[in-house]
mmCIF file of C-alpha atoms in Angstrom:
data_model
loop_
_atom_site.group_PDB
_atom_site.id
_atom_site.type_symbol
_atom_site.label_atom_id
_atom_site.label_comp_id
_atom_site.label_asym_id
_atom_site.label_seq_id
_atom_site.Cartn_x
_atom_site.Cartn_y
_atom_site.Cartn_z
ATOM 1 C CA MET A 1 69.712 -39.940 71.819
ATOM 2 C CA ASN A 2 70.123 -40.011 68.253
ATOM 3 C CA ALA A 3 66.564 -40.925 68.141
ATOM 4 C CA ARG A 4 64.851 -38.214 70.611
ATOM 5 C CA MET A 5 66.305 -35.557 68.437
ATOM 6 C CA CYS A 6 65.316 -36.729 64.781
ATOM 7 C CA LEU A 7 62.063 -37.036 66.895
ATOM 8 C CA GLY A 8 61.613 -33.908 68.429
ATOM 9 C CA SER A 9 62.971 -32.021 64.745
ATOM 10 C CA PHE A 10 59.976 -34.353 62.854
ATOM 11 C CA ALA A 11 57.606 -32.583 65.920
ATOM 12 C CA ALA A 12 59.084 -29.289 64.994
ATOM 13 C CA ALA A 13 58.717 -29.035 60.859
ATOM 14 C CA LEU A 14 54.732 -30.721 61.596
ATOM 15 C CA THR A 15 54.293 -27.767 64.499
ATOM 16 C CA LEU A 16 55.370 -25.525 61.583
ATOM 17 C CA ALA A 17 53.788 -26.698 58.568
ATOM 18 C CA ALA A 18 50.650 -26.420 61.173
ATOM 19 C CA SER A 19 51.499 -23.106 61.796
ATOM 20 C CA ALA A 20 52.180 -22.142 58.121
ATOM 21 C CA ALA A 21 49.063 -24.024 56.971
ATOM 22 C CA ALA A 22 46.642 -22.305 58.807
ATOM 23 C CA ASP A 23 48.293 -18.749 58.037
ATOM 24 C CA ASP A 24 47.493 -19.565 53.776
ATOM 25 C CA ALA A 25 43.718 -20.398 55.206
ATOM 26 C CA ALA A 26 42.833 -16.844 55.757
ATOM 27 C CA PRO A 27 43.115 -15.828 52.325
ATOM 28 C CA LEU A 28 42.162 -18.969 50.682
ATOM 29 C CA GLU A 29 38.633 -19.202 52.393
ATOM 30 C CA ARG A 30 38.554 -15.162 50.753
ATOM 31 C CA ARG A 31 40.014 -15.516 47.765
ATOM 32 C CA VAL A 32 36.551 -19.000 47.440
ATOM 33 C CA LYS A 33 34.125 -15.615 48.669
ATOM 34 C CA ASP A 34 35.344 -13.988 46.321
ATOM 35 C CA LEU A 35 34.336 -16.690 43.375
ATOM 36 C CA GLU A 36 31.662 -17.028 44.723
ATOM 37 C CA ALA A 37 30.446 -13.264 44.780
ATOM 38 C CA GLU A 38 31.970 -12.782 41.235
ATOM 39 C CA VAL A 39 30.202 -16.457 40.074
ATOM 40 C CA LYS A 40 26.591 -14.636 42.041
ATOM 41 C CA LYS A 41 27.950 -11.112 40.192
ATOM 42 C CA LEU A 42 28.212 -13.516 36.286
ATOM 43 C CA GLN A 43 24.193 -15.520 37.123
ATOM 44 C CA ALA A 44 22.233 -12.270 37.753
ATOM 45 C CA ALA A 45 24.272 -10.692 34.926
ATOM 46 C CA GLN A 46 23.258 -14.219 32.670
ATOM 47 C CA SER A 47 20.053 -13.577 33.688
ATOM 48 C CA SER A 48 19.454 -10.042 32.763
ATOM 49 C CA THR A 49 20.576 -10.589 29.597
ATOM 50 C CA GLU A 50 18.583 -13.240 28.804
ATOM 51 C CA GLY A 51 16.241 -11.204 29.951
ATOM 52 C CA VAL A 52 16.871 -8.348 26.696
ATOM 53 C CA VAL A 53 16.662 -11.497 24.411
ATOM 54 C CA ARG A 54 13.434 -12.751 25.262
ATOM 55 C CA THR A 55 12.463 -8.768 24.977
ATOM 56 C CA ALA A 56 14.556 -8.536 21.766
ATOM 57 C CA THR A 57 13.000 -11.011 20.602
ATOM 58 C CA LYS A 58 9.261 -9.935 20.666
ATOM 59 C CA ALA A 59 10.853 -6.059 19.114
ATOM 60 C CA SER A 60 11.515 -5.806 15.764
ATOM 61 C CA VAL A 61 11.235 -2.865 13.431
ATOM 62 C CA ALA A 62 11.216 -3.094 9.648
ATOM 63 C CA LEU A 63 12.843 -0.769 6.870
ATOM 64 C CA SER A 64 11.860 0.107 3.560
ATOM 65 C CA GLY A 65 11.098 2.165 0.471
ATOM 66 C CA TYR A 66 10.964 2.989 -3.479
ATOM 67 C CA VAL A 67 11.748 5.642 -5.659
ATOM 68 C CA GLU A 68 9.538 6.469 -9.277
ATOM 69 C CA THR A 69 11.118 8.656 -11.828
ATOM 70 C CA SER A 70 10.237 9.262 -15.743
ATOM 71 C CA TYR A 71 9.170 9.988 -18.756
ATOM 72 C CA GLN A 72 6.012 10.456 -20.867
ATOM 73 C CA TRP A 73 6.304 11.432 -24.208
ATOM 74 C CA ASN A 74 1.998 13.100 -24.966
ATOM 75 C CA PHE A 75 1.479 12.283 -28.758
ATOM 76 C CA ASN A 76 -1.568 14.507 -28.583
ATOM 77 C CA GLU A 77 1.098 17.532 -27.562
ATOM 78 C CA PRO A 78 -1.279 19.263 -24.841
ATOM 79 C CA ASP A 79 0.465 22.297 -24.531
ATOM 80 C CA ASN A 80 -0.748 22.361 -20.692
ATOM 81 C CA LEU A 81 1.467 19.460 -20.300
ATOM 82 C CA ILE A 82 -1.308 17.032 -18.776
ATOM 83 C CA THR A 83 -1.782 13.528 -19.474
ATOM 84 C CA ASN A 84 -5.683 14.059 -18.634
ATOM 85 C CA TYR A 85 -7.685 10.902 -15.897
ATOM 86 C CA ARG A 86 -4.342 9.090 -15.282
ATOM 87 C CA ALA A 87 -2.995 7.835 -11.775
ATOM 88 C CA PHE A 88 -0.024 9.631 -10.987
ATOM 89 C CA ASP A 89 2.058 9.196 -15.186
ATOM 90 C CA ASP A 90 0.082 12.454 -16.158
ATOM 91 C CA ARG A 91 2.987 15.125 -17.758
ATOM 92 C CA HIS A 92 3.778 15.245 -20.345
ATOM 93 C CA ALA A 93 6.969 15.817 -21.967
ATOM 94 C CA THR A 94 8.216 15.950 -18.318
ATOM 95 C CA PHE A 95 10.876 14.344 -16.262
ATOM 96 C CA LEU A 96 9.344 13.186 -13.048
ATOM 97 C CA VAL A 97 9.940 11.952 -9.511
ATOM 98 C CA GLN A 98 6.559 10.025 -9.062
ATOM 99 C CA ASN A 99 7.224 8.869 -5.796
ATOM 100 C CA VAL A 100 9.220 8.585 -2.855
ATOM 101 C CA VAL A 101 8.331 6.635 -0.166
ATOM 102 C CA LEU A 102 9.453 5.775 3.082
ATOM 103 C CA ASP A 103 7.964 2.450 5.380
ATOM 104 C CA ALA A 104 8.617 2.059 8.738
ATOM 105 C CA LEU A 105 7.038 -1.632 10.148
ATOM 106 C CA ALA A 106 7.174 -2.229 14.364
ATOM 107 C CA SER A 107 5.718 -4.951 15.873
ATOM 108 C CA TYR A 108 6.339 -5.936 20.349
ATOM 109 C CA ASP A 109 4.659 -9.032 20.670
ATOM 110 C CA ARG A 110 0.986 -8.393 20.083
ATOM 111 C CA VAL A 111 1.357 -4.482 18.714
ATOM 112 C CA SER A 112 2.476 -3.000 15.947
ATOM 113 C CA ALA A 113 2.555 0.334 14.646
ATOM 114 C CA HIS A 114 3.394 1.016 10.313
ATOM 115 C CA LEU A 115 4.006 4.068 8.179
ATOM 116 C CA ALA A 116 5.107 4.797 5.102
ATOM 117 C CA VAL A 117 5.156 8.763 4.086
ATOM 118 C CA GLN A 118 6.010 10.461 0.623
ATOM 119 C CA PHE A 119 7.413 12.229 -1.367
ATOM 120 C CA GLY A 120 6.664 14.164 -5.146
ATOM 121 C CA GLU A 121 3.858 14.303 -7.845
ATOM 122 C CA THR A 122 1.770 11.092 -6.331
ATOM 123 C CA GLY A 123 0.995 12.343 -2.987
ATOM 124 C CA GLN A 124 -1.140 15.616 -4.928
ATOM 125 C CA THR A 125 -2.948 13.391 -7.046
ATOM 126 C CA TYR A 126 -3.737 10.563 -4.166
ATOM 127 C CA TYR A 127 -5.445 12.755 -1.784
ATOM 128 C CA ALA A 128 -6.803 15.492 -5.024
ATOM 129 C CA GLY A 129 -10.460 13.658 -3.555
ATOM 130 C CA GLU A 130 -9.467 14.375 -0.208
ATOM 131 C CA PRO A 131 -12.609 16.967 2.252
ATOM 132 C CA VAL A 132 -11.571 19.999 1.924
ATOM 133 C CA TRP A 133 -12.516 22.159 5.627
ATOM 134 C CA LYS A 134 -11.587 25.376 6.558
ATOM 135 C CA ALA A 135 -9.963 26.333 9.326
ATOM 136 C CA THR A 136 -12.332 27.593 12.808
ATOM 137 C CA SER A 137 -11.206 29.028 16.056
ATOM 138 C CA GLY A 138 -10.824 25.281 17.502
ATOM 139 C CA ALA A 139 -10.264 24.107 14.504
ATOM 140 C CA GLY A 140 -6.931 23.241 11.785
ATOM 141 C CA ALA A 141 -7.489 23.414 8.531
ATOM 142 C CA SER A 142 -8.079 19.721 6.685
ATOM 143 C CA GLY A 143 -7.481 18.779 2.699
ATOM 144 C CA PRO A 144 -4.572 17.502 0.105
ATOM 145 C CA ASP A 145 -2.128 19.782 1.480
ATOM 146 C CA VAL A 146 -2.378 18.188 5.146
ATOM 147 C CA TRP A 147 -2.245 15.003 3.825
ATOM 148 C CA LYS A 148 0.039 14.008 0.653
ATOM 149 C CA LEU A 149 2.925 13.362 2.560
ATOM 150 C CA ILE A 150 1.516 10.652 4.474
ATOM 151 C CA GLN A 151 0.761 7.150 2.484
ATOM 152 C CA GLN A 152 -0.012 5.036 5.098
ATOM 153 C CA ALA A 153 -0.450 5.153 9.291
ATOM 154 C CA THR A 154 -1.583 2.217 11.184
ATOM 155 C CA LEU A 155 -2.423 0.888 15.123
ATOM 156 C CA GLY A 156 -3.072 -2.525 15.439
ATOM 157 C CA TRP A 157 -2.924 -4.905 18.462
ATOM 158 C CA LYS A 158 -3.667 -8.571 17.126
ATOM 159 C CA ALA A 159 -5.768 -10.680 19.390
ATOM 160 C CA PRO A 160 -5.004 -14.014 21.431
ATOM 161 C CA VAL A 161 -9.047 -15.144 19.050
ATOM 162 C CA GLY A 162 -8.136 -18.405 17.756
ATOM 163 C CA ARG A 163 -5.726 -18.015 14.755
ATOM 164 C CA GLY A 164 -5.058 -14.557 15.548
ATOM 165 C CA LEU A 165 -7.823 -11.717 15.350
ATOM 166 C CA LEU A 166 -6.014 -8.100 13.878
ATOM 167 C CA LEU A 167 -7.380 -5.355 15.061
ATOM 168 C CA GLU A 168 -6.672 -1.958 13.045
ATOM 169 C CA ALA A 169 -6.874 1.042 13.345
ATOM 170 C CA GLY A 170 -6.083 4.432 11.013
ATOM 171 C CA LEU A 171 -5.232 5.285 7.261
ATOM 172 C CA PHE A 172 -5.160 2.083 5.293
ATOM 173 C CA LEU A 173 -4.518 2.088 1.743
ATOM 174 C CA SER A 174 -7.984 0.171 -1.014
ATOM 175 C CA PRO A 175 -8.283 -3.304 -0.853
ATOM 176 C CA ILE A 176 -10.390 -2.421 -4.002
ATOM 177 C CA GLY A 177 -8.569 -4.518 -7.087
ATOM 178 C CA PRO A 178 -5.467 -6.135 -7.344
ATOM 179 C CA GLU A 179 -3.800 -2.828 -8.109
ATOM 180 C CA SER A 180 -1.712 -0.816 -5.782
ATOM 181 C CA MET A 181 1.018 2.454 -4.989
ATOM 182 C CA ALA A 182 4.029 1.181 -5.706
ATOM 183 C CA ILE A 183 4.916 0.569 -9.043
ATOM 184 C CA LYS A 184 7.258 -2.627 -8.813
ATOM 185 C CA ASP A 185 4.711 -4.428 -6.970
ATOM 186 C CA GLN A 186 2.150 -4.339 -10.508
ATOM 187 C CA TRP A 187 2.487 -5.701 -14.206
ATOM 188 C CA ASN A 188 2.684 -1.999 -16.360
ATOM 189 C CA TRP A 189 3.648 0.860 -15.138
ATOM 190 C CA SER A 190 0.535 2.966 -15.140
ATOM 191 C CA ARG A 191 -2.682 1.565 -13.208
ATOM 192 C CA SER A 192 -6.034 1.062 -14.839
ATOM 193 C CA ASN A 193 -9.551 2.806 -15.365
ATOM 194 C CA LEU A 194 -10.797 1.194 -12.821
ATOM 195 C CA PHE A 195 -7.731 2.212 -10.269
ATOM 196 C CA PHE A 196 -8.025 5.970 -10.581
ATOM 197 C CA ALA A 197 -12.104 5.508 -10.443
ATOM 198 C CA LEU A 198 -11.976 3.786 -7.758
ATOM 199 C CA PRO A 199 -10.542 5.210 -3.740
ATOM 200 C CA TYR A 200 -6.718 4.726 -3.213
ATOM 201 C CA TYR A 201 -7.590 4.320 0.396
ATOM 202 C CA HIS A 202 -10.148 5.115 3.790
ATOM 203 C CA ALA A 203 -9.678 6.312 7.047
ATOM 204 C CA GLY A 204 -11.513 3.632 9.602
ATOM 205 C CA ALA A 205 -11.232 0.847 11.903
ATOM 206 C CA ARG A 206 -10.984 -2.971 10.917
ATOM 207 C CA ALA A 207 -10.408 -6.356 12.062
ATOM 208 C CA SER A 208 -8.706 -8.925 9.911
ATOM 209 C CA TYR A 209 -8.980 -12.218 10.676
ATOM 210 C CA PRO A 210 -7.419 -16.215 9.003
ATOM 211 C CA LEU A 211 -10.555 -18.633 8.788
ATOM 212 C CA THR A 212 -8.046 -21.626 7.629
ATOM 213 C CA ASP A 213 -4.576 -21.414 6.217
ATOM 214 C CA ARG A 214 -5.868 -20.114 2.874
ATOM 215 C CA LEU A 215 -8.896 -17.958 3.682
ATOM 216 C CA THR A 216 -8.885 -14.913 4.729
ATOM 217 C CA ALA A 217 -12.128 -12.340 5.924
ATOM 218 C CA GLN A 218 -11.534 -8.652 7.016
ATOM 219 C CA ALA A 219 -14.418 -5.721 7.976
ATOM 220 C CA MET A 220 -13.919 -2.598 7.909
ATOM 221 C CA VAL A 221 -15.602 1.501 8.911
ATOM 222 C CA CYS A 222 -14.542 4.208 8.228
ATOM 223 C CA ASN A 223 -14.832 7.565 7.017
ATOM 224 C CA GLY A 224 -15.596 6.456 2.934
ATOM 225 C CA TRP A 225 -13.920 7.076 -0.240
ATOM 226 C CA ASN A 226 -10.872 9.080 -0.422
ATOM 227 C CA ASP A 227 -11.667 10.487 3.427
ATOM 228 C CA ALA A 228 -8.745 11.049 5.848
ATOM 229 C CA VAL A 229 -11.888 13.202 7.209
ATOM 230 C CA ASP A 230 -15.276 12.549 6.379
ATOM 231 C CA GLY A 231 -17.150 15.119 4.445
ATOM 232 C CA ASN A 232 -20.316 13.809 5.944
ATOM 233 C CA LEU A 233 -21.783 13.055 8.955
ATOM 234 C CA HIS A 234 -22.029 9.214 7.099
ATOM 235 C CA ALA A 235 -19.764 5.818 7.719
ATOM 236 C CA SER A 236 -18.664 3.797 5.167
ATOM 237 C CA ILE A 237 -18.417 -0.527 5.813
ATOM 238 C CA GLU A 238 -16.274 -2.747 3.954
ATOM 239 C CA GLY A 239 -16.013 -6.150 4.192
ATOM 240 C CA ASN A 240 -14.478 -8.694 1.939
ATOM 241 C CA LEU A 241 -13.074 -12.535 1.251
ATOM 242 C CA THR A 242 -9.469 -13.824 0.011
ATOM 243 C CA TYR A 243 -8.528 -17.237 -0.792
ATOM 244 C CA THR A 244 -4.524 -17.030 -1.812
ATOM 245 C CA VAL A 245 -2.623 -20.261 -2.484
ATOM 246 C CA PRO A 246 1.125 -18.768 -2.969
ATOM 247 C CA ASP A 247 2.432 -17.488 -6.245
ATOM 248 C CA ARG A 248 -0.095 -19.648 -7.312
ATOM 249 C CA LEU A 249 -3.579 -17.989 -7.510
ATOM 250 C CA THR A 250 -5.765 -14.622 -5.093
ATOM 251 C CA VAL A 251 -8.819 -15.035 -5.572
ATOM 252 C CA GLN A 252 -11.288 -11.955 -3.239
ATOM 253 C CA ALA A 253 -14.477 -11.391 -3.479
ATOM 254 C CA LEU A 254 -15.230 -7.381 -1.532
ATOM 255 C CA TYR A 255 -18.043 -5.630 -0.731
ATOM 256 C CA PHE A 256 -18.133 -1.290 -0.106
ATOM 257 C CA GLY A 257 -21.356 0.430 1.154
ATOM 258 C CA GLY A 258 -21.536 4.047 2.118
ATOM 259 C CA VAL A 259 -22.679 7.672 2.023
ATOM 260 C CA GLU A 260 -20.410 8.841 -0.714
ATOM 261 C CA ARG A 261 -21.732 12.148 -1.147
ATOM 262 C CA PRO A 262 -21.334 15.584 0.867
ATOM 263 C CA GLU A 263 -23.640 17.138 2.870
ATOM 264 C CA GLY A 264 -26.059 19.284 0.762
ATOM 265 C CA ALA A 265 -25.600 17.773 -2.586
ATOM 266 C CA PRO A 266 -28.913 17.985 -5.131
ATOM 267 C CA GLU A 267 -28.776 14.217 -4.841
ATOM 268 C CA GLY A 268 -29.163 13.650 -1.502
ATOM 269 C CA SER A 269 -27.629 11.225 1.154
ATOM 270 C CA PRO A 270 -28.001 8.608 -0.962
ATOM 271 C CA TRP A 271 -25.947 4.965 0.241
ATOM 272 C CA ARG A 272 -23.901 3.924 -2.309
ATOM 273 C CA ASN A 273 -23.151 -0.321 -2.645
ATOM 274 C CA LEU A 274 -19.939 -1.156 -5.107
ATOM 275 C CA PHE A 275 -19.305 -4.132 -5.661
ATOM 276 C CA ASP A 276 -15.400 -5.968 -6.706
ATOM 277 C CA ALA A 277 -13.874 -9.250 -6.838
ATOM 278 C CA TYR A 278 -10.562 -10.115 -8.505
ATOM 279 C CA LEU A 279 -8.652 -12.951 -9.784
ATOM 280 C CA VAL A 280 -4.760 -13.535 -10.011
ATOM 281 C CA TYR A 281 -3.786 -17.110 -11.990
ATOM 282 C CA SER A 282 -0.155 -18.092 -12.025
ATOM 283 C CA PRO A 283 -0.159 -21.819 -13.669
ATOM 284 C CA THR A 284 3.649 -21.251 -14.206
ATOM 285 C CA LYS A 285 6.819 -19.344 -12.898
ATOM 286 C CA TRP A 286 6.622 -17.632 -16.489
ATOM 287 C CA PHE A 287 3.408 -16.694 -17.041
ATOM 288 C CA SER A 288 0.920 -15.741 -14.972
ATOM 289 C CA THR A 289 -2.201 -13.483 -16.163
ATOM 290 C CA MET A 290 -5.077 -11.515 -13.903
ATOM 291 C CA PHE A 291 -9.483 -10.654 -13.875
ATOM 292 C CA HIS A 292 -11.093 -7.655 -12.046
ATOM 293 C CA ALA A 293 -14.616 -6.810 -11.976
ATOM 294 C CA ASP A 294 -16.126 -4.213 -10.395
ATOM 295 C CA ALA A 295 -20.028 -2.727 -10.636
ATOM 296 C CA GLY A 296 -22.324 -0.921 -8.237
ATOM 297 C CA PHE A 297 -25.474 1.960 -8.224
ATOM 298 C CA GLU A 298 -25.942 4.698 -5.805
ATOM 299 C CA PRO A 299 -30.441 5.463 -6.022
ATOM 300 C CA ASN A 300 -30.371 8.602 -5.375
ATOM 301 C CA ASP A 301 -33.138 12.149 -6.255
ATOM 302 C CA PHE A 302 -32.773 12.369 -9.831
ATOM 303 C CA GLY A 303 -32.873 8.186 -9.988
ATOM 304 C CA ASN A 304 -30.405 4.945 -10.054
ATOM 305 C CA SER A 305 -26.277 6.525 -10.751
ATOM 306 C CA GLY A 306 -24.375 3.094 -11.433
ATOM 307 C CA TRP A 307 -21.721 2.019 -13.404
ATOM 308 C CA ALA A 308 -19.364 -1.959 -14.007
ATOM 309 C CA ALA A 309 -16.132 -1.928 -15.839
ATOM 310 C CA GLY A 310 -13.521 -5.073 -15.938
ATOM 311 C CA ALA A 311 -10.057 -5.348 -16.733
ATOM 312 C CA VAL A 312 -7.884 -7.995 -17.713
ATOM 313 C CA TYR A 313 -4.322 -7.921 -17.924
ATOM 314 C CA LEU A 314 -1.670 -10.793 -19.125
ATOM 315 C CA ARG A 315 2.259 -11.914 -17.875
ATOM 316 C CA VAL A 316 5.096 -13.328 -20.179
ATOM 317 C CA GLN A 317 8.502 -13.762 -17.856
ATOM 318 C CA PRO A 318 10.345 -15.117 -21.176
ATOM 319 C CA ALA A 319 13.777 -14.082 -19.598
ATOM 320 C CA LYS A 320 15.261 -14.030 -15.137
ATOM 321 C CA TRP A 321 15.548 -9.926 -16.421
ATOM 322 C CA LEU A 322 12.719 -9.727 -18.081
ATOM 323 C CA TYR A 323 8.366 -9.420 -18.075
ATOM 324 C CA LEU A 324 6.538 -8.566 -20.771
ATOM 325 C CA ALA A 325 2.330 -7.005 -19.881
ATOM 326 C CA ALA A 326 -0.332 -6.489 -21.216
ATOM 327 C CA ARG A 327 -3.974 -4.774 -19.735
ATOM 328 C CA ALA A 328 -6.748 -3.926 -21.549
ATOM 329 C CA ASP A 329 -10.163 -2.519 -19.865
ATOM 330 C CA ALA A 330 -13.151 -0.715 -20.078
ATOM 331 C CA PHE A 331 -15.474 1.355 -17.817
ATOM 332 C CA TYR A 332 -18.966 2.436 -18.059
ATOM 333 C CA GLU A 333 -20.902 5.168 -16.218
ATOM 334 C CA TRP A 334 -24.563 5.132 -16.287
ATOM 335 C CA ILE A 335 -25.893 9.388 -14.917
ATOM 336 C CA ALA A 336 -28.639 9.321 -13.126
ATOM 337 C CA SER A 337 -31.826 11.955 -14.414
ATOM 338 C CA ASP A 338 -35.800 12.706 -14.480
ATOM 339 C CA ALA A 339 -37.688 16.314 -15.671
ATOM 340 C CA THR A 340 -35.822 18.184 -12.299
ATOM 341 C CA GLY A 341 -31.989 17.760 -13.898
ATOM 342 C CA ALA A 342 -29.570 14.573 -13.513
ATOM 343 C CA SER A 343 -26.930 13.839 -11.307
ATOM 344 C CA THR A 344 -23.757 15.527 -11.122
ATOM 345 C CA PRO A 345 -21.148 12.185 -13.272
ATOM 346 C CA LEU A 346 -19.449 9.755 -9.694
ATOM 347 C CA PHE A 347 -16.100 9.558 -12.618
ATOM 348 C CA TRP A 348 -15.667 10.358 -15.547
ATOM 349 C CA GLU A 349 -17.278 14.465 -16.415
ATOM 350 C CA GLY A 350 -19.142 14.581 -20.006
ATOM 351 C CA SER A 351 -18.548 10.323 -21.066
ATOM 352 C CA HIS A 352 -19.941 7.791 -20.538
ATOM 353 C CA TRP A 353 -17.439 5.118 -21.403
ATOM 354 C CA VAL A 354 -13.819 4.946 -20.961
ATOM 355 C CA SER A 355 -11.119 2.564 -21.482
ATOM 356 C CA SER A 356 -7.755 2.197 -22.353
ATOM 357 C CA GLN A 357 -4.946 -0.516 -24.061
ATOM 358 C CA THR A 358 -1.796 -1.069 -22.847
ATOM 359 C CA ALA A 359 1.908 -2.854 -23.530
ATOM 360 C CA THR A 360 4.909 -2.880 -21.236
ATOM 361 C CA VAL A 361 8.343 -3.890 -20.871
ATOM 362 C CA ASP A 362 9.852 -4.776 -18.132
ATOM 363 C CA VAL A 363 13.767 -4.389 -17.822
ATOM 364 C CA ARG A 364 15.289 -5.505 -14.570
ATOM 365 C CA PRO A 365 18.604 -6.411 -14.669
ATOM 366 C CA THR A 366 18.912 -6.497 -10.460
ATOM 367 C CA ASP A 367 16.644 -7.617 -8.380
ATOM 368 C CA ASN A 368 15.752 -4.566 -6.777
ATOM 369 C CA ILE A 369 15.466 -2.332 -10.407
ATOM 370 C CA SER A 370 12.378 -2.262 -13.075
ATOM 371 C CA VAL A 371 12.861 -0.731 -15.142
ATOM 372 C CA ARG A 372 9.838 0.143 -18.071
ATOM 373 C CA LEU A 373 9.127 0.268 -21.580
ATOM 374 C CA GLU A 374 5.611 1.296 -21.577
ATOM 375 C CA PHE A 375 3.006 2.557 -24.956
ATOM 376 C CA ARG A 376 -0.448 3.413 -23.472
ATOM 377 C CA HIS A 377 -3.967 4.144 -25.355
ATOM 378 C CA ASP A 378 -6.944 5.290 -23.839
ATOM 379 C CA GLN A 379 -9.841 6.703 -25.698
ATOM 380 C CA SER A 380 -13.025 7.606 -24.495
ATOM 381 C CA GLU A 381 -17.575 8.219 -25.575
ATOM 382 C CA LEU A 382 -16.325 12.005 -25.772
ATOM 383 C CA PRO A 383 -13.636 14.661 -25.157
ATOM 384 C CA ILE A 384 -12.618 14.327 -21.589
ATOM 385 C CA TYR A 385 -8.705 14.173 -23.371
ATOM 386 C CA PHE A 386 -6.634 17.468 -23.555
ATOM 387 C CA GLN A 387 -5.130 18.032 -27.402
ATOM 388 C CA GLY A 388 -2.146 20.361 -29.019
ATOM 389 C CA ARG A 389 -3.294 24.031 -27.760
ATOM 390 C CA VAL A 390 -6.132 24.164 -24.526
ATOM 391 C CA ALA A 391 -8.706 26.708 -23.840
ATOM 392 C CA THR A 392 -9.840 27.657 -20.973
ATOM 393 C CA ASP A 393 -12.990 29.006 -18.583
ATOM 394 C CA ALA A 394 -13.905 32.155 -17.476
ATOM 395 C CA SER A 395 -12.666 30.235 -13.568
ATOM 396 C CA GLY A 396 -9.218 28.929 -15.247
ATOM 397 C CA ASN A 397 -10.382 26.007 -15.756
ATOM 398 C CA PHE A 398 -8.833 23.706 -18.922
ATOM 399 C CA LEU A 399 -11.339 22.738 -21.250
ATOM 400 C CA PRO A 400 -11.329 19.529 -22.563
ATOM 401 C CA ASN A 401 -10.884 19.407 -26.319
ATOM 402 C CA ALA A 402 -10.125 14.795 -27.353
ATOM 403 C CA MET A 403 -11.484 11.969 -27.485
ATOM 404 C CA THR A 404 -8.388 10.485 -27.934
ATOM 405 C CA GLN A 405 -4.818 9.960 -26.283
ATOM 406 C CA ASP A 406 -1.686 8.048 -26.836
ATOM 407 C CA THR A 407 1.538 8.227 -24.438
ATOM 408 C CA LEU A 408 5.190 7.084 -24.496
ATOM 409 C CA THR A 409 6.557 6.321 -21.333
ATOM 410 C CA LEU A 410 9.511 5.175 -19.636
ATOM 411 C CA GLY A 411 9.964 4.840 -15.921
ATOM 412 C CA ALA A 412 12.606 3.308 -13.153
ATOM 413 C CA THR A 413 12.212 2.132 -9.875
ATOM 414 C CA ALA A 414 14.564 1.346 -6.987
ATOM 415 C CA TRP A 415 13.515 -0.744 -3.755
ATOM 416 C CA PHE A 416 14.843 -1.834 -0.684
#
């Protein structure tokens, strides 16, 4: 009897347990399904995040910029306060903001865009040779004031060809010569006479291709010399080869050709040929040297105009924070003439040759600041500079009255 009662109680307990388990199974199954749904959501989110990361790795934006400011004393003390035939450091006895530049480089996969805007004295000089076109009913005016705030503006695409063919269009800094726009990248504060005379910028399209790890070829079709909007009906062409050993050697050879006289010029529409080469060599970390040679000719209706120019640079670094640099340059121009007259000079009004000698002390208290003290002597065959009281002609143009000028410049530039 007792045994039968125990077995009955045990059976009843099993029944109750089974009933309880059955009651608990339903919410457990729902919980499992909920967890499965959460897992699927997490997997979807992870997939989406991975897609965003993959997209982000293809896209990038790099911002940079610099400020250049200076004070200069011209020992000729011209009363018009102009230091003539200089690229940007051109004001006597004046604190000057030469340039403020903001630069943005954006890329996505194989597409890139580059925009550099500038503010200050430099922009006005930079575009001084830009052709001037009046507004009409169908087109706005064009000239220096339209373009002076833009230093560079380009679009690019790297085509999947071999090592990568870079195709670009827009407004470029000129590839001619070793000197460029940012003083932080130059050895001296001022630029050479070659930099002043040769083009600063070009508007057009170009292709660049790395033939090897060190040798790059480039070809360009553009409006011409310093033409955001062309001054004639003819395009110009450029090609160069650049060989580079990082931190040690750079060699470039370049040809530039095109019709550069404006429409209706008395010289006709002659093809101007420019040949340029430079070498930068740094055998040690504390010593560097640079050589620049440029020559060209233009057969026009008066004969053959042309030029030959060269510059030599030296720089030493006696301390981590100190650089000492020196430069000497010379530029000779010949002007075509015949019985009917003479062609307009290409570069130097009233003088066949100019030269300069420059010494620069560059102090860098931190990695992104350069303070420079520079002495420079300029001379020319005939008066092209200003001294003392400067007269003007009937149109109000200043009349040069000096064959030399000496300047002392204190400048500072900072960049990020």
